[in-house]
CSV table of C-alpha atoms in Angstrom, one decimal:
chain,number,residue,atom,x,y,z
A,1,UNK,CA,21.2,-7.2,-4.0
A,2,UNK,CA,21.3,-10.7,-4.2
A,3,UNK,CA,20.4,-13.0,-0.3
A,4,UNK,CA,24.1,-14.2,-0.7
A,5,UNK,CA,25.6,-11.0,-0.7
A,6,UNK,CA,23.3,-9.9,1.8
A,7,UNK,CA,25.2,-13.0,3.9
A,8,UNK,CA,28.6,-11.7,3.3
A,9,UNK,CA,27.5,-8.9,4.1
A,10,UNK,CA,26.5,-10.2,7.5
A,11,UNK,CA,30.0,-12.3,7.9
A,12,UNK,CA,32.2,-9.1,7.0
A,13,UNK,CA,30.4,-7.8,10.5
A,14,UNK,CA,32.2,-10.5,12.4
A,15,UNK,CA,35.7,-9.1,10.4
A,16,UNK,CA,35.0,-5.5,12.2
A,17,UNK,CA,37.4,-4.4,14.3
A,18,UNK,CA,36.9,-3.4,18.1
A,19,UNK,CA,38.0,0.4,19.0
A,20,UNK,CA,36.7,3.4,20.8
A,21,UNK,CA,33.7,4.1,18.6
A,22,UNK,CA,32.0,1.2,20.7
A,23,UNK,CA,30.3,2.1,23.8
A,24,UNK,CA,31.4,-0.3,27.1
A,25,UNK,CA,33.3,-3.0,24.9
A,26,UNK,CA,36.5,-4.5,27.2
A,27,UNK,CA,39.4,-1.7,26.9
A,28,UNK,CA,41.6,-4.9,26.2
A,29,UNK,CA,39.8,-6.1,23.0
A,30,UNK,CA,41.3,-3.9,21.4
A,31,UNK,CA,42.5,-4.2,17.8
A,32,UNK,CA,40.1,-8.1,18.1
A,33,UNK,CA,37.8,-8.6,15.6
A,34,UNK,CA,33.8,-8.7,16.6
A,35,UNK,CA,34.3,-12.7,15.9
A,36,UNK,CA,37.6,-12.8,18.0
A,37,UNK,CA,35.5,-11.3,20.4
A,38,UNK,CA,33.2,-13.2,20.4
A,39,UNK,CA,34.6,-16.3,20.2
A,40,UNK,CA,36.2,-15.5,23.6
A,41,UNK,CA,33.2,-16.0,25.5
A,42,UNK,CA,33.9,-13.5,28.1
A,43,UNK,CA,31.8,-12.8,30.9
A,44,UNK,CA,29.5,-9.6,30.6
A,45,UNK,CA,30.9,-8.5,35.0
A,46,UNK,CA,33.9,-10.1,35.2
A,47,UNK,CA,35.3,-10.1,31.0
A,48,UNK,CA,36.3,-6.5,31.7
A,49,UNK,CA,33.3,-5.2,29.7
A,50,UNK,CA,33.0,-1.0,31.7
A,51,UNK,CA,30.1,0.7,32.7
A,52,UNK,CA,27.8,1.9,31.4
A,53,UNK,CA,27.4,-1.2,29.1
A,54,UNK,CA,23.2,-2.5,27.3
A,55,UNK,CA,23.2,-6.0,26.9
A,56,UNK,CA,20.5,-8.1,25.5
A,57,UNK,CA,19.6,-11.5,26.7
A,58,UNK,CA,20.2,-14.3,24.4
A,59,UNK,CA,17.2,-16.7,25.6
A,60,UNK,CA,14.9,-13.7,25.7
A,61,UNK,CA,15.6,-12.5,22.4
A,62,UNK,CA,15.5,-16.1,20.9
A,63,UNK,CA,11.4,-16.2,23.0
A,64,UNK,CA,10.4,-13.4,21.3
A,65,UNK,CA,11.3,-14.1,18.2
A,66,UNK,CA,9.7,-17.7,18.3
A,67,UNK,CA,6.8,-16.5,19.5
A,68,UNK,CA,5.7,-14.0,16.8
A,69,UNK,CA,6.6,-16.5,14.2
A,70,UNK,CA,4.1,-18.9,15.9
A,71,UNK,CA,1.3,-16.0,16.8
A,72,UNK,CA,1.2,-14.8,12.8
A,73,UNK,CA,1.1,-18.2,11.7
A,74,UNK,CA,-1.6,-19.2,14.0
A,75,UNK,CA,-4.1,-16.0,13.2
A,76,UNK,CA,-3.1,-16.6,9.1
A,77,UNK,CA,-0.7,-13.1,9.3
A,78,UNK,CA,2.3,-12.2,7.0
A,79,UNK,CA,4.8,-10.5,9.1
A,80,UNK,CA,6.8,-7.9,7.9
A,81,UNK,CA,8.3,-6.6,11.7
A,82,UNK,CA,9.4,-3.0,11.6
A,83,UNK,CA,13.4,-2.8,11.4
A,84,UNK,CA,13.4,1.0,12.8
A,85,UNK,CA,13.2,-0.4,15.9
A,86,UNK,CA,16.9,-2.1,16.2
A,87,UNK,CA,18.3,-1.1,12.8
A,88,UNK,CA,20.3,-4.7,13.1
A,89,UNK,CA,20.6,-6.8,10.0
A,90,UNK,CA,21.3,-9.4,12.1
A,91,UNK,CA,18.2,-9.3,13.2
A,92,UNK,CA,16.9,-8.4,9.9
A,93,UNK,CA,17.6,-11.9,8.9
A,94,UNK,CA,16.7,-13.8,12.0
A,95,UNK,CA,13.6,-12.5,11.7
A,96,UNK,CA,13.7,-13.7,7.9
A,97,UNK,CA,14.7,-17.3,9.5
A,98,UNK,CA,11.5,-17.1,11.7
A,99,UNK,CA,8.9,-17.1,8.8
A,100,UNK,CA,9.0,-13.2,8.1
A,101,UNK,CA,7.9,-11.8,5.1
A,102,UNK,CA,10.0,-9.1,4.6
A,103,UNK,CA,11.5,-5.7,6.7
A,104,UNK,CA,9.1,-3.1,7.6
A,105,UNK,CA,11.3,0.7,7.3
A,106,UNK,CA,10.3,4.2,7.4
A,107,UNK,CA,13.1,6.3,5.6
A,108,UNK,CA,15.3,5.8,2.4
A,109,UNK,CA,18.4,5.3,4.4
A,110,UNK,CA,17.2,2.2,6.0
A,111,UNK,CA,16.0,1.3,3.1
A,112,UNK,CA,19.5,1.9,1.4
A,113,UNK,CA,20.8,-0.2,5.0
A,114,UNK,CA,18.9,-3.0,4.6
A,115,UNK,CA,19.6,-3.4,0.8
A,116,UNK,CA,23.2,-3.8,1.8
A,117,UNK,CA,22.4,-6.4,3.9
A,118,UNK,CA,20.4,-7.9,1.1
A,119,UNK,CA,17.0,-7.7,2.3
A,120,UNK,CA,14.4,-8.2,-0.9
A,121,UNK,CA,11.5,-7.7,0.4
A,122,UNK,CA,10.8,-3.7,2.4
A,123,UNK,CA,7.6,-2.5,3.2
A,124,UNK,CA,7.8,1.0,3.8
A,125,UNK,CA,5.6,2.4,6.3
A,126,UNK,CA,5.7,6.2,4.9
A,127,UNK,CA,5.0,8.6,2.3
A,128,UNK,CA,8.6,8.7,-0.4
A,129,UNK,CA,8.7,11.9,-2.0
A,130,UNK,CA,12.3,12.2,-2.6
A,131,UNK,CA,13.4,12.4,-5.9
A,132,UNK,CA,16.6,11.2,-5.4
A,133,UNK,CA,15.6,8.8,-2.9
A,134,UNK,CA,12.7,7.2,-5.9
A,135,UNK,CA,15.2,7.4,-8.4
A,136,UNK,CA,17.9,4.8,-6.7
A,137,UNK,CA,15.0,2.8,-5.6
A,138,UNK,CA,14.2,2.6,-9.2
A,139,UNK,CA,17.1,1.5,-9.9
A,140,UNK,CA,18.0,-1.5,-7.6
A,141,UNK,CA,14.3,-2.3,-8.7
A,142,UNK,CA,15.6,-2.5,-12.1
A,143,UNK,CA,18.9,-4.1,-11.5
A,144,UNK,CA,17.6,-6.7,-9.0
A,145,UNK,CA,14.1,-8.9,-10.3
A,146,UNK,CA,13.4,-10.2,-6.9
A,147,UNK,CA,13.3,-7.1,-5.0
A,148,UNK,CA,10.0,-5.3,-4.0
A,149,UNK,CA,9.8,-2.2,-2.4
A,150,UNK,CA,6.0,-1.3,-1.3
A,151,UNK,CA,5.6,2.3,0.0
A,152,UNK,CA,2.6,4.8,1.5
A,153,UNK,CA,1.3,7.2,-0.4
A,154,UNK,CA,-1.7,9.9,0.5
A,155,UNK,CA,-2.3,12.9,-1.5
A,156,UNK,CA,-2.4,13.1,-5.4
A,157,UNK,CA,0.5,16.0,-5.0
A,158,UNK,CA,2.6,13.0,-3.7
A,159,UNK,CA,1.5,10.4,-6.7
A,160,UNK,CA,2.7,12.9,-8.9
A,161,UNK,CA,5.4,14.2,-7.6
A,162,UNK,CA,6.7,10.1,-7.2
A,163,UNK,CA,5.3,9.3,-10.5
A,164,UNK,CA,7.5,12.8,-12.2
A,165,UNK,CA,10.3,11.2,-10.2
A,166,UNK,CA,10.3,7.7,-11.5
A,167,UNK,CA,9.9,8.2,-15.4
A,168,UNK,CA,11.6,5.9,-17.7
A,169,UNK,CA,11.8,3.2,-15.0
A,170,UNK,CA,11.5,-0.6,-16.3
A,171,UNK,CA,9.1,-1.6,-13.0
A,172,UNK,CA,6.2,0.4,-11.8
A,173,UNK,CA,7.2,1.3,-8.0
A,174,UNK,CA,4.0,-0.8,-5.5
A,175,UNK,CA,2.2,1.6,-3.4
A,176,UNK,CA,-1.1,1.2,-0.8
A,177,UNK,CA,-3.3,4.2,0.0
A,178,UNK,CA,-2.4,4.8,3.2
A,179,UNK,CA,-5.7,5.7,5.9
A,180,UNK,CA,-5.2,8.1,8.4
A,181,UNK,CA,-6.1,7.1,12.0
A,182,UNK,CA,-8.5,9.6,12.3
A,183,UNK,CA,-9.1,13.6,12.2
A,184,UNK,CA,-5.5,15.2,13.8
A,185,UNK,CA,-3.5,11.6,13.8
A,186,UNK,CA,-0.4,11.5,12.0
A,187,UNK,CA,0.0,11.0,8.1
A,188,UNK,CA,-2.3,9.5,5.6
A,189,UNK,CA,-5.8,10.6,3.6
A,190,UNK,CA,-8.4,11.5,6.1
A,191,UNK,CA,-11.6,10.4,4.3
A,192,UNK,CA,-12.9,8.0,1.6
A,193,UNK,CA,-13.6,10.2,-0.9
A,194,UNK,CA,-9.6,11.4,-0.7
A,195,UNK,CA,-8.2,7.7,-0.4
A,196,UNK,CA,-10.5,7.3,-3.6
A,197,UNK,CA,-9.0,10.0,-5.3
A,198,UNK,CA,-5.5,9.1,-4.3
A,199,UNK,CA,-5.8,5.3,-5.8
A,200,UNK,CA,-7.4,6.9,-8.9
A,201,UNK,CA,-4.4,9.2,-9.1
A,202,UNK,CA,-1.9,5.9,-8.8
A,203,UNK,CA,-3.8,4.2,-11.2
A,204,UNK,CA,-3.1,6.5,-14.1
A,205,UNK,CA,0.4,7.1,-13.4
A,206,UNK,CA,2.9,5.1,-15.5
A,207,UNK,CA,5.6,4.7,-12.6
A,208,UNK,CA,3.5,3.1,-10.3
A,209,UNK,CA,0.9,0.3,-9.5
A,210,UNK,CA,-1.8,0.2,-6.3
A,211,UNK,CA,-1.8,-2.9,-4.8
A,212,UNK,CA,-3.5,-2.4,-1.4
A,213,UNK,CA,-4.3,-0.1,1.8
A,214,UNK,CA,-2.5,0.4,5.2
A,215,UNK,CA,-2.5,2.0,8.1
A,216,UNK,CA,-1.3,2.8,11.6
A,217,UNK,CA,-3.8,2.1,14.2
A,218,UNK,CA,-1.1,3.0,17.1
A,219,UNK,CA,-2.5,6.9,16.3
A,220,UNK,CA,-6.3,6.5,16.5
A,221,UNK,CA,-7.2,9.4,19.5
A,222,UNK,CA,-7.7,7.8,22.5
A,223,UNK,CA,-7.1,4.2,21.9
A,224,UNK,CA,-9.3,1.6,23.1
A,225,UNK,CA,-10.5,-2.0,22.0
A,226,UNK,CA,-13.9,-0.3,20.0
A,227,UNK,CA,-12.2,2.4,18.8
A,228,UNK,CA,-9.1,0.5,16.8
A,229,UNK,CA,-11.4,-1.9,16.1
A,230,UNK,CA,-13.5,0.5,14.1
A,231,UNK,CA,-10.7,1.6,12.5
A,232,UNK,CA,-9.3,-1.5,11.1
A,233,UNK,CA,-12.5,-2.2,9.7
A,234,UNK,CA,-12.9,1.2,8.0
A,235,UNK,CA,-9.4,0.0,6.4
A,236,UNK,CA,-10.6,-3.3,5.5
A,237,UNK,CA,-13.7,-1.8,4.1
A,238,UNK,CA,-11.6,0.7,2.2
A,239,UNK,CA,-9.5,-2.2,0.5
A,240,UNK,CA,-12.8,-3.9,-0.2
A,241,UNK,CA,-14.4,-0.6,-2.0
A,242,UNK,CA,-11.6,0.1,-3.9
A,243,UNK,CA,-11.2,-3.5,-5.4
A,244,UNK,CA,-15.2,-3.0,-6.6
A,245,UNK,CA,-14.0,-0.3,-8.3
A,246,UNK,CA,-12.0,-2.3,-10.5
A,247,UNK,CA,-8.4,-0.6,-8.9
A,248,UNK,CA,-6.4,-3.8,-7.8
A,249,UNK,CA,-6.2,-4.8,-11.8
A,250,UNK,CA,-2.3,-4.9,-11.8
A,251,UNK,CA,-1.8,-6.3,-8.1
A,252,UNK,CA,-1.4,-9.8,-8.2
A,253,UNK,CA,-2.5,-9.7,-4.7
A,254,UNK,CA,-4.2,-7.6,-2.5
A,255,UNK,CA,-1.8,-5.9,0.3
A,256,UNK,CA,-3.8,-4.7,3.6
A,257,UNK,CA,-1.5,-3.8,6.3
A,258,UNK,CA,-1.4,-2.2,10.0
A,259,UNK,CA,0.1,-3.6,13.4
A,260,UNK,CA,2.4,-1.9,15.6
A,261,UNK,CA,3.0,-3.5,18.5
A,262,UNK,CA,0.5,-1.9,21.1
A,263,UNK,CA,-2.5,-3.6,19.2
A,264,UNK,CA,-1.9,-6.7,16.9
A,265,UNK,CA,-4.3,-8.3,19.0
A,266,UNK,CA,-6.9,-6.0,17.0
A,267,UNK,CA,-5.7,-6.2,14.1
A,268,UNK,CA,-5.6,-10.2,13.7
A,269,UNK,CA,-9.0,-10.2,14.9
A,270,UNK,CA,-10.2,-7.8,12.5
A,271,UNK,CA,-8.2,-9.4,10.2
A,272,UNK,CA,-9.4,-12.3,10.3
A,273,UNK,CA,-13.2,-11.2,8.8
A,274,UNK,CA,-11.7,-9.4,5.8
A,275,UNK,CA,-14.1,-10.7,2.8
A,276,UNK,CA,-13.0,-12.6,-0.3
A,277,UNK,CA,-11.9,-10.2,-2.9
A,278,UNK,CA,-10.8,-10.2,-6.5
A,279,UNK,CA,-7.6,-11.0,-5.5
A,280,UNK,CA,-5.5,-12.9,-2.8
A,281,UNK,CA,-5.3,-10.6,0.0
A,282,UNK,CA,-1.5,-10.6,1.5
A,283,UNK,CA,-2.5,-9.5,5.7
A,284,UNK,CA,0.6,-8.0,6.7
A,285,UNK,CA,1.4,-7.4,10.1
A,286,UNK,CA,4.6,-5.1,11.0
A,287,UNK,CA,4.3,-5.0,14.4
A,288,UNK,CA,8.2,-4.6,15.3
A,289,UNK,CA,9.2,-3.9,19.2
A,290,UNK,CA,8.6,-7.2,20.4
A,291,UNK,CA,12.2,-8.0,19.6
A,292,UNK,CA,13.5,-7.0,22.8
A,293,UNK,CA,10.2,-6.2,24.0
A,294,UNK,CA,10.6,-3.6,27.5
A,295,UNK,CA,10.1,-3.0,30.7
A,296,UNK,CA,8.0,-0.2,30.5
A,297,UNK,CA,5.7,1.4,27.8
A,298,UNK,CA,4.7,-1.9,25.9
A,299,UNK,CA,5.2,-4.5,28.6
A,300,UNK,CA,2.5,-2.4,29.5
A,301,UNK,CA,0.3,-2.3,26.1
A,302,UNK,CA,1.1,-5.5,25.1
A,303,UNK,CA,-1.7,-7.5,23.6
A,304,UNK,CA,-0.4,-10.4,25.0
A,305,UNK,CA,-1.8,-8.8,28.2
A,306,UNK,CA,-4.9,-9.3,26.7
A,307,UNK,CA,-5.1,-12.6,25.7
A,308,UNK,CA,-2.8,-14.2,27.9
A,309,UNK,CA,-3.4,-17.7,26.3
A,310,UNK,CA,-1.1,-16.4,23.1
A,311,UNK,CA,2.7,-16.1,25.4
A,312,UNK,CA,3.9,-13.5,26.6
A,313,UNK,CA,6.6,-11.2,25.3
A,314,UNK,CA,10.0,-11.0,27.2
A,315,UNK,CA,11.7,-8.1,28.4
A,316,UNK,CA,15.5,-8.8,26.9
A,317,UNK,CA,17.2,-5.0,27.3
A,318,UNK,CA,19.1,-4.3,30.6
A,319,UNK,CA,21.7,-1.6,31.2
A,320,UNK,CA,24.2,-1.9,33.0
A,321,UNK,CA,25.6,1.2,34.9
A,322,UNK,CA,27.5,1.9,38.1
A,323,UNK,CA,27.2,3.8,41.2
A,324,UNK,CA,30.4,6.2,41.6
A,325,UNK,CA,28.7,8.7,43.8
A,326,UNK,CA,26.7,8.3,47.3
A,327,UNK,CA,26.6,11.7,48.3
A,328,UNK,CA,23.6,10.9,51.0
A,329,UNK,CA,21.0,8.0,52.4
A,330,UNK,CA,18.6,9.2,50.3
A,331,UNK,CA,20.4,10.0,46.7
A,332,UNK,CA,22.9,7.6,44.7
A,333,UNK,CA,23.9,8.6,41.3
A,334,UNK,CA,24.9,5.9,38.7
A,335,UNK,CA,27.1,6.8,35.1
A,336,UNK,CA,24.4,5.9,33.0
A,337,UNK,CA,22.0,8.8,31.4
A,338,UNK,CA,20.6,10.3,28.5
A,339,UNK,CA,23.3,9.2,26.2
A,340,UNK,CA,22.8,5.2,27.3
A,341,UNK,CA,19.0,4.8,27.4
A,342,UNK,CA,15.6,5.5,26.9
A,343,UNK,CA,14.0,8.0,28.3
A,344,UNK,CA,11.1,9.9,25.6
A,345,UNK,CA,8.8,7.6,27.2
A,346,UNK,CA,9.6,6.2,31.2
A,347,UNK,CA,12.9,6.9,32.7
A,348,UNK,CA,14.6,3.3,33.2
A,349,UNK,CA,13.7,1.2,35.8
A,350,UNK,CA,16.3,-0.1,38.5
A,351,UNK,CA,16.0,-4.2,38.7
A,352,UNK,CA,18.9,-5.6,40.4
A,353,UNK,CA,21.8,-4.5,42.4
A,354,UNK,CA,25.3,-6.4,41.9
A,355,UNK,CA,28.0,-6.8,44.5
A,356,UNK,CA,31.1,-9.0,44.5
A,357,UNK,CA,29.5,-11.6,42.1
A,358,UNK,CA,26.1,-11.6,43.9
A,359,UNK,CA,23.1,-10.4,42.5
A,360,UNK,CA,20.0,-9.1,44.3
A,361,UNK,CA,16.7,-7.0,43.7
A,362,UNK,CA,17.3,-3.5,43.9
A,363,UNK,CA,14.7,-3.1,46.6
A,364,UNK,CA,14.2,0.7,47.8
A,365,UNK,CA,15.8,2.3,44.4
A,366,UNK,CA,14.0,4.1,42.0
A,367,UNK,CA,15.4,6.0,39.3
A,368,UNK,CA,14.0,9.4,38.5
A,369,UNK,CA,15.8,11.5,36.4
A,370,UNK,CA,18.3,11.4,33.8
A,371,UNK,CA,21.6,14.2,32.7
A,372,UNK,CA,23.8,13.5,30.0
A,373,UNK,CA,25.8,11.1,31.9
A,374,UNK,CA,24.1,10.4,35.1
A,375,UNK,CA,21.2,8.7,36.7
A,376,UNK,CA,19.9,9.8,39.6
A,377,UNK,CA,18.6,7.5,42.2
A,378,UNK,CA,16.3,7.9,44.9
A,379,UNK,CA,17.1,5.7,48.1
A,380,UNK,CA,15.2,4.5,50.5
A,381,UNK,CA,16.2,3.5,54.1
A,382,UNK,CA,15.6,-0.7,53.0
A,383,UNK,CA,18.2,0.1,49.8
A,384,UNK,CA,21.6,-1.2,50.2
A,385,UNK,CA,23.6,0.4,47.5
A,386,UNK,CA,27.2,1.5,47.5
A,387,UNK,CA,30.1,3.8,45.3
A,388,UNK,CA,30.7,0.7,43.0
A,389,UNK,CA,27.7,-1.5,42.9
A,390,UNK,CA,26.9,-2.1,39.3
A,391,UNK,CA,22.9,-1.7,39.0
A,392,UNK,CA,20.9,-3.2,36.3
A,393,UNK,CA,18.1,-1.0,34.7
A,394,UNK,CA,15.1,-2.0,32.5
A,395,UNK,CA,14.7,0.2,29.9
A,396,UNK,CA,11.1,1.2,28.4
A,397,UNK,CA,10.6,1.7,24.3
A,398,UNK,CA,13.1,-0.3,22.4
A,399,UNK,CA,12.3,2.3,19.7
A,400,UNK,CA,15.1,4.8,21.1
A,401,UNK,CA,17.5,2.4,23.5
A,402,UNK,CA,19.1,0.4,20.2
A,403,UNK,CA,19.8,3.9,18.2
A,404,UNK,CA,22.1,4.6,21.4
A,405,UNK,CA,24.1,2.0,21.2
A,406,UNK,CA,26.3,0.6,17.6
A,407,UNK,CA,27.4,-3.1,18.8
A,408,UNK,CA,25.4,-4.6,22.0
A,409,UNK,CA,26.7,-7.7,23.6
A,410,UNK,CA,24.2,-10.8,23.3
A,411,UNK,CA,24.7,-12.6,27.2
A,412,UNK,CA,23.5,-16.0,28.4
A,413,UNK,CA,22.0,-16.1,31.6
A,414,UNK,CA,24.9,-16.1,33.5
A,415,UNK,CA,26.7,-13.8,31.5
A,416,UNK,CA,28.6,-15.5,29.1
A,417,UNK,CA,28.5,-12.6,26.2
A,418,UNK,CA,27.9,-15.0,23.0
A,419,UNK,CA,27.1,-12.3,19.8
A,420,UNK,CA,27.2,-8.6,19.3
A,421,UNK,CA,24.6,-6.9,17.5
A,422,UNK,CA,25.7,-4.1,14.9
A,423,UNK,CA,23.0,-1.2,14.9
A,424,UNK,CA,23.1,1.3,11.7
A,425,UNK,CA,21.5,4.6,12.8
């Protein structure tokens, strides 16, 4: 699909209409379009926006995304941010705006999401063994000249069964060898000698062409600096084996890839001392929750944490939920729960406490479990908190709060709601 359909695509967003499939949108809006909505300018607590409501910050969103584009063009980096994380196209393409090189997704219905949206360039950070699924990427291949797909592969079972799947295709599908983290990690070829076998197997298959190596190095056991560090460079010196081998003849440039977001640090350093090689060699990062960043499990991680000279990520998530039950000094339960926000990694954290327009820390209140539709509080005697206070909750692993939520007000500072961002799970 062509970048200006991928645009009108974009504007026939802003035509959507408001109704009960969205989650804490003003019961008055009604029948509006998003960009009627929008254009209103409505206030996030007093627009008539109900609990429980996620909104993300429009100055902390817009950091973030500034700063990646500056880190991977300061350590020489091709960015290619994973889109899993938000499923937004709007994002997709203001990620595009700030220097990416393409969308990083994991399954073909992204893929089939972002192509709507008109997104040419996908990395996709799995194994594709779907016939059907090879067979339509095949075809927008075909029917598009400026659209690249590059996928994982990493057994010769899965060349072949990609390779059966995509006969009689005009353009071989791009695929890297993909290197597992280590023994028990997640998916990809555990040992040289397989990742060797694997590119020879892509090598002779008509439907496809090896042009590079990836990795994950979030699933190395027991992360630390030395041990992702070793990793990386066991990729790099995969990429650098293979290409003596002669197995990078059709690339026209070299594709070495890992970088989620607990360790980019690592990988631009290691990065960095890849070796010349028979071809250009395209260092693509994907590192993709720094978009709204969090408040728990990689605020923590960040490598920005690390090397503090670089910035520092943002978080720009906060729910919004509301007390409506007080039922002791020492418990206070909120209408926000499982259904609202993340939880497969740290329950939410409470931030601030609002009260007739006035905002404060939410000293003495600690969230520590979640139901369906409830979170439950823990009070101490310094936490003022009544039935009707609105509390606002960082959220930890951006990875699972966007899939809950299909449009999510954008608010200034103050609260001035300015965008909505339309999430495709």
């Amino acid at each position: 699909m062509a970048l200006d359909a991928g645009t009108e695509a974009l504007a026939k967003l802003a035509e959507e209409h408001v109704d009960h499939r969205f989650k804490g949108l003003p019961p008055d809006a009604y029948g509006l379009t998003v960009a009627e909505l929008a254009g209103g300018r409505r206030n996030l607590f007093t627009g008539g926006f109900t609990t429980p409501v996620l909104a993300l910050s429009a100055e902390r969103l817009a950091h973030n995304l500034r700063l990646m584009e500056t880190y991977a063009d300061r350590h020489g980096l091709a960015f290619a941010p994973h889109g899993k994380t938000s499923m937004a196209p709007q994002l997709f393409h203001r990620q595009l705006e700030h220097g990416a090189w393409g969308i990083t997704l994991a399954v073909p219905h992204q893929v089939r999401v972002a192509r709507a949206f008109g997104i040419r360039r996908i990395f996709l950070a799995n194994e594709l063994v779907d016939a059907a699924a090879l067979r339509w990427i095949a075809a927008e291949q075909d029917a598009d000249p400026d659209f690249r797909l590059v996928c994982y592969v990493d057994s010769v079972r899965g060349v072949e069964l990609m390779d059966a799947a995509l006969a009689g295709a005009a353009r071989p599908l791009d695929v890297v060898v993909e290197l597992a983290a280590g023994q028990g990690a997640r998916t990809g070829a555990r040992t040289e000698a397989e990742c060797a076998a694997v590119a020879g197997a892509v090598t002779a298959a008509a439907g496809l062409r090896l042009v590079g190596v990836a990795g994950y190095e979030g699933e190395v056991p027991d992360a630390d600096p030395e041990r992702v560090r070793a990793y990386l460079r066991g990729l790099v010196a995969l990429a650098a084996g293979l290409d003596e081998r002669g197995l990078f003849q059709e690339a026209g440039e070299i594709v070495v890839s890992a970088g989620g977001s607990a360790w980019f640090d690592a990988v631009a350093d290691v990065f960095a001392e890849i070796p010349a090689l028979s071809r250009p060699v395209l260092k693509l990062l994907r590192s993709g929750a720094y978009v709204s960043h969090d408040d728990g499990h990689y605020r923590e991680l960040t490598p920005f944490n690390r090397v503090p000279e670089e910035g520092a990520l943002e978080p720009a998530f906060r729910l919004w939920s509301q007390v409506v039950s007080r039922p002791s000094p020492e418990q206070a339960f909120t209408n926000a729960g499982k259904r609202d926000a993340a939880y497969d990694l740290h329950l939410p954290f409470a931030q601030v406490v609002r009260r007739d327009g006035t905002e404060r820390p939410a000293t003495g209140v600690t969230v520590t479990g979640l139901s369906d539709q409830h979170a439950w509080l823990r009070t101490a005697g310094d936490a003022d908190l009544r039935v009707g206070d609105w509390v606002g909750m960082g959220l930890s692993h951006p990875c699972t709060s966007f899939d809950k939520w299909q449009l999510i007000p954008v608010a200034e500072a103050d609260g001035t709601v300015v965008d909505y961002i339309r999430t495709f799970f």
